[in-house]
PDB file of C-alpha atoms in Angstrom:
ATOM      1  CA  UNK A 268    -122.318  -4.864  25.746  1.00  0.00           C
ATOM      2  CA  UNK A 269    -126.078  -5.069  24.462  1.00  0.00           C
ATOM      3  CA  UNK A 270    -127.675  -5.306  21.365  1.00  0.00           C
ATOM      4  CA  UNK A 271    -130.818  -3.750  20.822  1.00  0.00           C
ATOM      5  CA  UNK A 272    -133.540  -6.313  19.804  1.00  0.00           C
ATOM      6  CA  UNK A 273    -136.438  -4.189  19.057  1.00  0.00           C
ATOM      7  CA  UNK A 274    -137.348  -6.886  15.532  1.00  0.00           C
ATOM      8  CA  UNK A 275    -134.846  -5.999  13.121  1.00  0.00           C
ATOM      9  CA  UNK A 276    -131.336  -6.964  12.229  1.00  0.00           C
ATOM     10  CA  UNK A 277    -128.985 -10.145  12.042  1.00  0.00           C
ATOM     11  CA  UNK A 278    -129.309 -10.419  15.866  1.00  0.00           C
ATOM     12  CA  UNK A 279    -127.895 -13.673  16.158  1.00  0.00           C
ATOM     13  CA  UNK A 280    -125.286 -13.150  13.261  1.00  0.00           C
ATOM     14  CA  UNK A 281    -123.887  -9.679  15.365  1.00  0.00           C
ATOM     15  CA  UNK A 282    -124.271 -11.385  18.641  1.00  0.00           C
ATOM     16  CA  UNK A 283    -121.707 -13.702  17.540  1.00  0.00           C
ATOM     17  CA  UNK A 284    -119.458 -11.070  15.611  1.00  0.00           C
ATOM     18  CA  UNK A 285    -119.281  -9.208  18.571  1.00  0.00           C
ATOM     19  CA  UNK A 286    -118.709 -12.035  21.174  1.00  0.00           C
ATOM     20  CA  UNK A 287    -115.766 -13.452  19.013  1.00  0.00           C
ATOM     21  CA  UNK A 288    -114.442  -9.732  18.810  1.00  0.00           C
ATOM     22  CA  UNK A 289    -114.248 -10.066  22.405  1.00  0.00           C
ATOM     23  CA  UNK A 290    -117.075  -9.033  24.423  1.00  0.00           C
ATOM     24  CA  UNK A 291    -119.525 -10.076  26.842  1.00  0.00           C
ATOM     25  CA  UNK A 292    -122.688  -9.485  24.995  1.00  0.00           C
ATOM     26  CA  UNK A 293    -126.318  -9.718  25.813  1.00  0.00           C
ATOM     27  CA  UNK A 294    -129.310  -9.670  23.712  1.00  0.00           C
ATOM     28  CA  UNK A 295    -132.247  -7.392  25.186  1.00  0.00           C
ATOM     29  CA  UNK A 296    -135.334  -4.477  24.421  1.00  0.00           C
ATOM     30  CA  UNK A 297    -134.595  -3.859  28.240  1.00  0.00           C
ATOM     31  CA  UNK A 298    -134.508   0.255  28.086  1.00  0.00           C
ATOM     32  CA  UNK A 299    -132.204   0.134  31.397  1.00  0.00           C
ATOM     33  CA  UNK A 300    -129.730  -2.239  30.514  1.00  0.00           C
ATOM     34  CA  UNK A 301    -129.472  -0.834  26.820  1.00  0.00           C
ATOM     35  CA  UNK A 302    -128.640   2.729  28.097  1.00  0.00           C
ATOM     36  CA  UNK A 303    -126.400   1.381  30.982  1.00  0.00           C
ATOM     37  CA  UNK A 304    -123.945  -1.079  28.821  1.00  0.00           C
ATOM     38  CA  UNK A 305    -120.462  -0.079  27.999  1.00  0.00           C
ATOM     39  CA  UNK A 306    -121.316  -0.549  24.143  1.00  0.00           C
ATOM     40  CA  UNK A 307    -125.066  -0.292  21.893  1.00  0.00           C
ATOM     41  CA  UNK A 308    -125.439  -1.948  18.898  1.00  0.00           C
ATOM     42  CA  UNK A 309    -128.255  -0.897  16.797  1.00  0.00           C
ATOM     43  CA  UNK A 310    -128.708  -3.508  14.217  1.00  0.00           C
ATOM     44  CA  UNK A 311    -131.267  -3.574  11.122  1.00  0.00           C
ATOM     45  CA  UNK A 312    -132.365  -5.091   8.485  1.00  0.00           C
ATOM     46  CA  UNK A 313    -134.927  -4.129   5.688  1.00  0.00           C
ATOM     47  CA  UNK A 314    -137.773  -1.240   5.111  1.00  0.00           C
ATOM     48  CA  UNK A 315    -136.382   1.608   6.931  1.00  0.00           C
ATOM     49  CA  UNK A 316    -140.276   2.401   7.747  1.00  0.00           C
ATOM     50  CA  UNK A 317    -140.499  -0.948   9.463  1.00  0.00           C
ATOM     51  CA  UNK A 318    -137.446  -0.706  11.173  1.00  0.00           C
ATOM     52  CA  UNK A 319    -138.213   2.788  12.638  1.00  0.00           C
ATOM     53  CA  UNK A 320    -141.595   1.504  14.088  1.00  0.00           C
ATOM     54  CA  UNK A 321    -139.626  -0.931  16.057  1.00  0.00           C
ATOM     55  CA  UNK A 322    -137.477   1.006  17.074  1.00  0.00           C
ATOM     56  CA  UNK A 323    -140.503   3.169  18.564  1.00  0.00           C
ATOM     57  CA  UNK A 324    -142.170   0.206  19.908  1.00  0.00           C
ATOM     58  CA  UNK A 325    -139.327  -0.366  22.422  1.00  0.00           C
ATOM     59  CA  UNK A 326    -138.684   2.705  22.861  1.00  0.00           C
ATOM     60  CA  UNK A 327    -134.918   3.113  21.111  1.00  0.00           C
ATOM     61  CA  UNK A 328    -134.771   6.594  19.374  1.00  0.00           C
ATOM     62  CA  UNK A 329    -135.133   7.425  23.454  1.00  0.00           C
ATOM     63  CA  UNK A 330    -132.307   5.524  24.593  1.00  0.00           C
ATOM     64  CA  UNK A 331    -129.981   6.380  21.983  1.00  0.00           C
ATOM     65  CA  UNK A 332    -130.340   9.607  22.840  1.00  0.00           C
ATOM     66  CA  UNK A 333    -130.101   9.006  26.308  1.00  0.00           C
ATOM     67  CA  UNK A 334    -126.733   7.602  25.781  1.00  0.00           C
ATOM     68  CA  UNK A 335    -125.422   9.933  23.548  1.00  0.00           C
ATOM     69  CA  UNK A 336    -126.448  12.886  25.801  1.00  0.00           C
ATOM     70  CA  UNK A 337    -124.210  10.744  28.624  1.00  0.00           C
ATOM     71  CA  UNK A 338    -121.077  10.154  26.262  1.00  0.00           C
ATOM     72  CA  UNK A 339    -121.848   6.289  25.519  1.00  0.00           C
ATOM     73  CA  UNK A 340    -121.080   4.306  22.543  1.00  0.00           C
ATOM     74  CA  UNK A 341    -123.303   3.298  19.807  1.00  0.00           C
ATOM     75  CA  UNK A 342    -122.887   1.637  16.621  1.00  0.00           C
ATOM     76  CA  UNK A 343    -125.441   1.613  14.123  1.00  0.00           C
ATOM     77  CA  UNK A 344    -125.056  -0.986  11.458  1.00  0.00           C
ATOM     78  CA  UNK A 345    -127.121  -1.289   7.591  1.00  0.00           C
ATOM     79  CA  UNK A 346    -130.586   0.331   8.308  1.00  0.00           C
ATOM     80  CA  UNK A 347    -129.526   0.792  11.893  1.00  0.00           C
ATOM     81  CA  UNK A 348    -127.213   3.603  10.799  1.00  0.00           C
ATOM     82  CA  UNK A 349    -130.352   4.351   8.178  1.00  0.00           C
ATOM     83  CA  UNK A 350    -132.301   5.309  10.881  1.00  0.00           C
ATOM     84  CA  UNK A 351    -130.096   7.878  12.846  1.00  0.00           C
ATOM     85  CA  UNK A 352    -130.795  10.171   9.785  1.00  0.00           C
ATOM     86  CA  UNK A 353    -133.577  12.833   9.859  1.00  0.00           C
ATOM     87  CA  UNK A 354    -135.627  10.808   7.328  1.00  0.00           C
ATOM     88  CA  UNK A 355    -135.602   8.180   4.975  1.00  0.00           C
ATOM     89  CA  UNK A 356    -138.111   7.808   1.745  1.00  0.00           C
ATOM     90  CA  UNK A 357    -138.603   4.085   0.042  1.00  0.00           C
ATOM     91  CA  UNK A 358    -141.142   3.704  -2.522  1.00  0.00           C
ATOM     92  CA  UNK A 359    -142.637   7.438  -2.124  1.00  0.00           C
ATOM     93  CA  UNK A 360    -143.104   6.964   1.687  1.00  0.00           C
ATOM     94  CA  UNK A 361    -141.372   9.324   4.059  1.00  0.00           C
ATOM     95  CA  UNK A 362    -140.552   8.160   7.046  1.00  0.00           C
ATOM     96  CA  UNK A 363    -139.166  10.388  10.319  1.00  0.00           C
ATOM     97  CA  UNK A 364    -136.136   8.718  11.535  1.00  0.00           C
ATOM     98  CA  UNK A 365    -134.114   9.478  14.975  1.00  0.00           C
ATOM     99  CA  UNK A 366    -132.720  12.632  13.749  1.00  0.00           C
ATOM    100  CA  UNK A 367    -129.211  12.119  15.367  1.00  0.00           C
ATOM    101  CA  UNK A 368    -128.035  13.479  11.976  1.00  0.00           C
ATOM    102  CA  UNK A 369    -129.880  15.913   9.400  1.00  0.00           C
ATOM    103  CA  UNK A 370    -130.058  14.165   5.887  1.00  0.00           C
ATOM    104  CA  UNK A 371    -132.299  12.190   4.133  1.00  0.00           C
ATOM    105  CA  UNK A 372    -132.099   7.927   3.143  1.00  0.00           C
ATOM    106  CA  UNK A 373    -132.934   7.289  -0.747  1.00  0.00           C
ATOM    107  CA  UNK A 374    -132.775   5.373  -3.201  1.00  0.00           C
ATOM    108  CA  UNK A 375    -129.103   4.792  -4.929  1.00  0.00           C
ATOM    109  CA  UNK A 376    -128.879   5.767  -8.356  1.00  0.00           C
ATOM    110  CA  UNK A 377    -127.386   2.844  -9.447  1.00  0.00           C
ATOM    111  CA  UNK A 378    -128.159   0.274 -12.896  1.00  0.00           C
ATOM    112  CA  UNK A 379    -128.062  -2.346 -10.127  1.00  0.00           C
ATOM    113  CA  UNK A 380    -129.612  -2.852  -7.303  1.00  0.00           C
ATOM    114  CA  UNK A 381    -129.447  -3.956  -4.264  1.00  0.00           C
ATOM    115  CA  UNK A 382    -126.142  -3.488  -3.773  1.00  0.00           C
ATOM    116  CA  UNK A 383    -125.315  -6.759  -2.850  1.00  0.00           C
ATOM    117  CA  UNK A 384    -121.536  -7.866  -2.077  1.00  0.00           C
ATOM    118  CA  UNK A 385    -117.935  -6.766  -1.504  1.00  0.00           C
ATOM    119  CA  UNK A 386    -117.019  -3.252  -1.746  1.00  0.00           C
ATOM    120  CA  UNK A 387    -113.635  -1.402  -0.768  1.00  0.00           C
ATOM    121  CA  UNK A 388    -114.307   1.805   1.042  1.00  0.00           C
ATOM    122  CA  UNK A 389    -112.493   5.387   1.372  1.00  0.00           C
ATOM    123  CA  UNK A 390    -112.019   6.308   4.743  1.00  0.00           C
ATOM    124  CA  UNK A 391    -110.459   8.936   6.222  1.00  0.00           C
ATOM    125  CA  UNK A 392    -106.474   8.836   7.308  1.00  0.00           C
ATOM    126  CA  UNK A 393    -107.327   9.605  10.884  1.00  0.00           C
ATOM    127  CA  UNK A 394    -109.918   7.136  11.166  1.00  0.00           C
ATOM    128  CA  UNK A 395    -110.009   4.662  14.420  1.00  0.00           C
ATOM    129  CA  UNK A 396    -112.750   2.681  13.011  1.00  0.00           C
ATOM    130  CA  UNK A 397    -110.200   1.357  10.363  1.00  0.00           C
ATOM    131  CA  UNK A 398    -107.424   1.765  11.672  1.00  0.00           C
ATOM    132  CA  UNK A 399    -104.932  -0.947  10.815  1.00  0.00           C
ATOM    133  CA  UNK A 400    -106.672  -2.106   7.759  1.00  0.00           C
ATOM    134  CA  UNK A 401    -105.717  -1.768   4.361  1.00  0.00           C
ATOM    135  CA  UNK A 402    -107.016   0.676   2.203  1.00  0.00           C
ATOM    136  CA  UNK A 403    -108.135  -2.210  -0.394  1.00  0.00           C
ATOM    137  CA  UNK A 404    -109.831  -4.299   2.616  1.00  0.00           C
ATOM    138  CA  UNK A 405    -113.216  -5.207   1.033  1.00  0.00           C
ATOM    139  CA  UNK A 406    -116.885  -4.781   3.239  1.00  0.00           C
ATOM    140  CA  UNK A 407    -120.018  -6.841   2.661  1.00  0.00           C
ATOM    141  CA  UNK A 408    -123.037  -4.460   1.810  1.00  0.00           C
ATOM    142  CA  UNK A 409    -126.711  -5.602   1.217  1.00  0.00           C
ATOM    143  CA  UNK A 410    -128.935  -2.418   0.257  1.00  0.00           C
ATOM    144  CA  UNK A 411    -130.519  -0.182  -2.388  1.00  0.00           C
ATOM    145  CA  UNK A 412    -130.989   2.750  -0.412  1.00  0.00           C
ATOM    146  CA  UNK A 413    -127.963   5.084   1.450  1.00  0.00           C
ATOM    147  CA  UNK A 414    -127.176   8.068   2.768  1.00  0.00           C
ATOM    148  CA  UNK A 415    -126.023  10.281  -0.676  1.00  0.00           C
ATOM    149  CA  UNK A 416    -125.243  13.342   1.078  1.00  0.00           C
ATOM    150  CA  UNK A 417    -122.981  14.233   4.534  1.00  0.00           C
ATOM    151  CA  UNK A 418    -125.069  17.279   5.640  1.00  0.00           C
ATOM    152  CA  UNK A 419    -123.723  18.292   9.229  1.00  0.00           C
ATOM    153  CA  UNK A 420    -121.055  20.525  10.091  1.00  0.00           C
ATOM    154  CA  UNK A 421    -118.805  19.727  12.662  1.00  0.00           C
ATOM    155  CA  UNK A 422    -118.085  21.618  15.945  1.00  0.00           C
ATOM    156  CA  UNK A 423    -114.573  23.407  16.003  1.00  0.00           C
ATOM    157  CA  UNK A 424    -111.962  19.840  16.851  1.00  0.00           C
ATOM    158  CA  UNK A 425    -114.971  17.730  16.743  1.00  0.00           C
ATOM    159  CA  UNK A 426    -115.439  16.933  13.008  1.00  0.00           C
ATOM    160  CA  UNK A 427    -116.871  13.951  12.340  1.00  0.00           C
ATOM    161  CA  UNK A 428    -115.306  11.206  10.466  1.00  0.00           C
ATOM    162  CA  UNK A 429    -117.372  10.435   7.413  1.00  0.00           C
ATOM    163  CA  UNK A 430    -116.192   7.287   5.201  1.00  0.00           C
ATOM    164  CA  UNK A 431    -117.654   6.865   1.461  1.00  0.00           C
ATOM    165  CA  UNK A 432    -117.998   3.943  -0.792  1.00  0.00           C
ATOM    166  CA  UNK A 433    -118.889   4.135  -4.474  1.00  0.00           C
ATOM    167  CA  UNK A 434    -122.206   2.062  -6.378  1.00  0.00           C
ATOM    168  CA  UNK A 435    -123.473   3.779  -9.170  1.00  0.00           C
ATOM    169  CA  UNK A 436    -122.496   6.949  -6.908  1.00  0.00           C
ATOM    170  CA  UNK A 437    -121.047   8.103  -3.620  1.00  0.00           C
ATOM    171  CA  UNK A 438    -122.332   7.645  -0.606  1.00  0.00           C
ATOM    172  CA  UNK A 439    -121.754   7.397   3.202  1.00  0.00           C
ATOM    173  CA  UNK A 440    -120.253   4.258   3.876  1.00  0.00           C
ATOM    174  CA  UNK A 441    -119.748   4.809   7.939  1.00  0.00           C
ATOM    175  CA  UNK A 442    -119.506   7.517   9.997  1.00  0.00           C
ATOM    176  CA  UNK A 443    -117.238   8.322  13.694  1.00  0.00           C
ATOM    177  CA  UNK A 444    -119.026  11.288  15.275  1.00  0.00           C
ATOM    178  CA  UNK A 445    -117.986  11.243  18.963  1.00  0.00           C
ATOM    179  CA  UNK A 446    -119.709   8.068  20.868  1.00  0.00           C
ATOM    180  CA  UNK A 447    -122.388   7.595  17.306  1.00  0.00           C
ATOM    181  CA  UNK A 448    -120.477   5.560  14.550  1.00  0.00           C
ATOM    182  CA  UNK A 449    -122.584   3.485  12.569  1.00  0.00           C
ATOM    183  CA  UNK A 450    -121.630   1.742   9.307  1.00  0.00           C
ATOM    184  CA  UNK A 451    -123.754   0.954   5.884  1.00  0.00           C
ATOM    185  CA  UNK A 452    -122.103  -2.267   5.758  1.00  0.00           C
ATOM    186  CA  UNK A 453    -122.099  -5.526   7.631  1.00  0.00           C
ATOM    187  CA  UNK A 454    -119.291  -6.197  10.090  1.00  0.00           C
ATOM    188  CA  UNK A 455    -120.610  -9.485  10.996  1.00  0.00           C
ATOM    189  CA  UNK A 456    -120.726 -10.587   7.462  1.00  0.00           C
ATOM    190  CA  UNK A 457    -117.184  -9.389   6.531  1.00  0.00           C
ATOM    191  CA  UNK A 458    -114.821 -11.886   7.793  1.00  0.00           C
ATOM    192  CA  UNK A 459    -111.412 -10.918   9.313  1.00  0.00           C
ATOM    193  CA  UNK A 460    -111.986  -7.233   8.450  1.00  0.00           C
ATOM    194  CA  UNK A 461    -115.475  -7.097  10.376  1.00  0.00           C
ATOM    195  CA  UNK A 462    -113.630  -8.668  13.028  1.00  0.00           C
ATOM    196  CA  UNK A 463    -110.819  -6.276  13.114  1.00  0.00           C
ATOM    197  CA  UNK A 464    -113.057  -3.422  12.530  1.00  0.00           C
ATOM    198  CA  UNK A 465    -115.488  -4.845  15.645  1.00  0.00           C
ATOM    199  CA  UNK A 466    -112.281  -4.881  17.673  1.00  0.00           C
ATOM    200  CA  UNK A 467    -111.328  -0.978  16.865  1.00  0.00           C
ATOM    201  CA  UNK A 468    -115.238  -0.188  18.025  1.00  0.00           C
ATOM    202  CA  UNK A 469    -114.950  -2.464  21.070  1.00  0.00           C
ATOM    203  CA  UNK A 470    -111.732  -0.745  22.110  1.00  0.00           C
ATOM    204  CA  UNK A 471    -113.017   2.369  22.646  1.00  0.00           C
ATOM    205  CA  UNK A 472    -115.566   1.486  25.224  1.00  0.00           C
TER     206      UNK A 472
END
């Protein structure tokens, strides 16, 4: 299991979330052994414009897609999911992200922000991501910008799983789309229900 380290995220924090959720995890920018693990983590933490020009620097939007074209898990998490969007926009600047999804990344219309704590989430009754938690189970977010909008259609059996949570107004929470799920939130900063909800991700490797 690898997660990238191409200069953004909790590396350290996630490295330990998903070592105590049982797996064997290594910390690397090495293109071969990111696209070759069982499991991807894309972390991040920050200006989405920032994050995406590290994620060029090593090279990641390419091995994503190299693994998803092959079948193999990723999880995005915070601006990690962010990125997998078709753009995001912070303070007027637009920024191209990795496209994996169409939609854009802006800012929350919210009276508060970031939004900075627990929240409880809706997700849907098929869901393996959350599966076995309770519907109240709280998540620890830390952002001011989000996802507002689900904007692809599914193929015929294949639609994807889209989970919302509520600040100031809707907006996408996590997503399960085949071997890309990717959550707004931070696992590795939400206790036993991280945990449990690192466990669902690792069991599907």
């Amino acid at each position: 299991m690898v997660i990238l380290d191409y200069g953004s995220g909790n590396l350290r924090s996630a490295e330990r979330a998903v070592a105590r959720a049982g797996a064997d995890v290594e910390v690397t920018a090495d293109p071969h052994a990111a696209v070759e693990a069982d499991g991807l983590v894309v972390p991040g933490v920050g200006a989405y414009s920032a994050c995406m020009a590290g994620l060029l620097d090593v090279q990641g939007h390419r091995i994503i897609g190299k693994r998803l074209a092959g079948g193999r898990p990723v999880l995005g998490i915070c601006v990690g999911m962010q990125i997998l969007f078709s753009r995001g926009v912070e303070h007027g600047e637009e920024t191209e992200g990795t496209g994996e999804w169409p939609g854009v990344v802006d800012r929350l219309h919210a009276d508060v922000l970031p939004h900075m704590g627990w929240n409880t989430v809706r997700a849907p009754a098929d869901s393996q991501l959350f599966a076995g938690l309770d519907p109240d189970e709280r998540f620890y977010f830390v952002h001011s910008y989000a996802a507002r909008r689900w904007e692809l259609d599914g193929l015929v059996g294949q639609e994807p799983k889209v989970t919302w949570a509520h600040h100031g107004e809707d907006f996408v929470a996590a997503v399960e789309n085949g071997p890309l799920w990717a959550t707004q939130f931070h696992p590795e900063k939400s206790g036993d229900a991280g945990a449990h909800l690192l466990r669902n991700w690792l069991a599907t490797l």
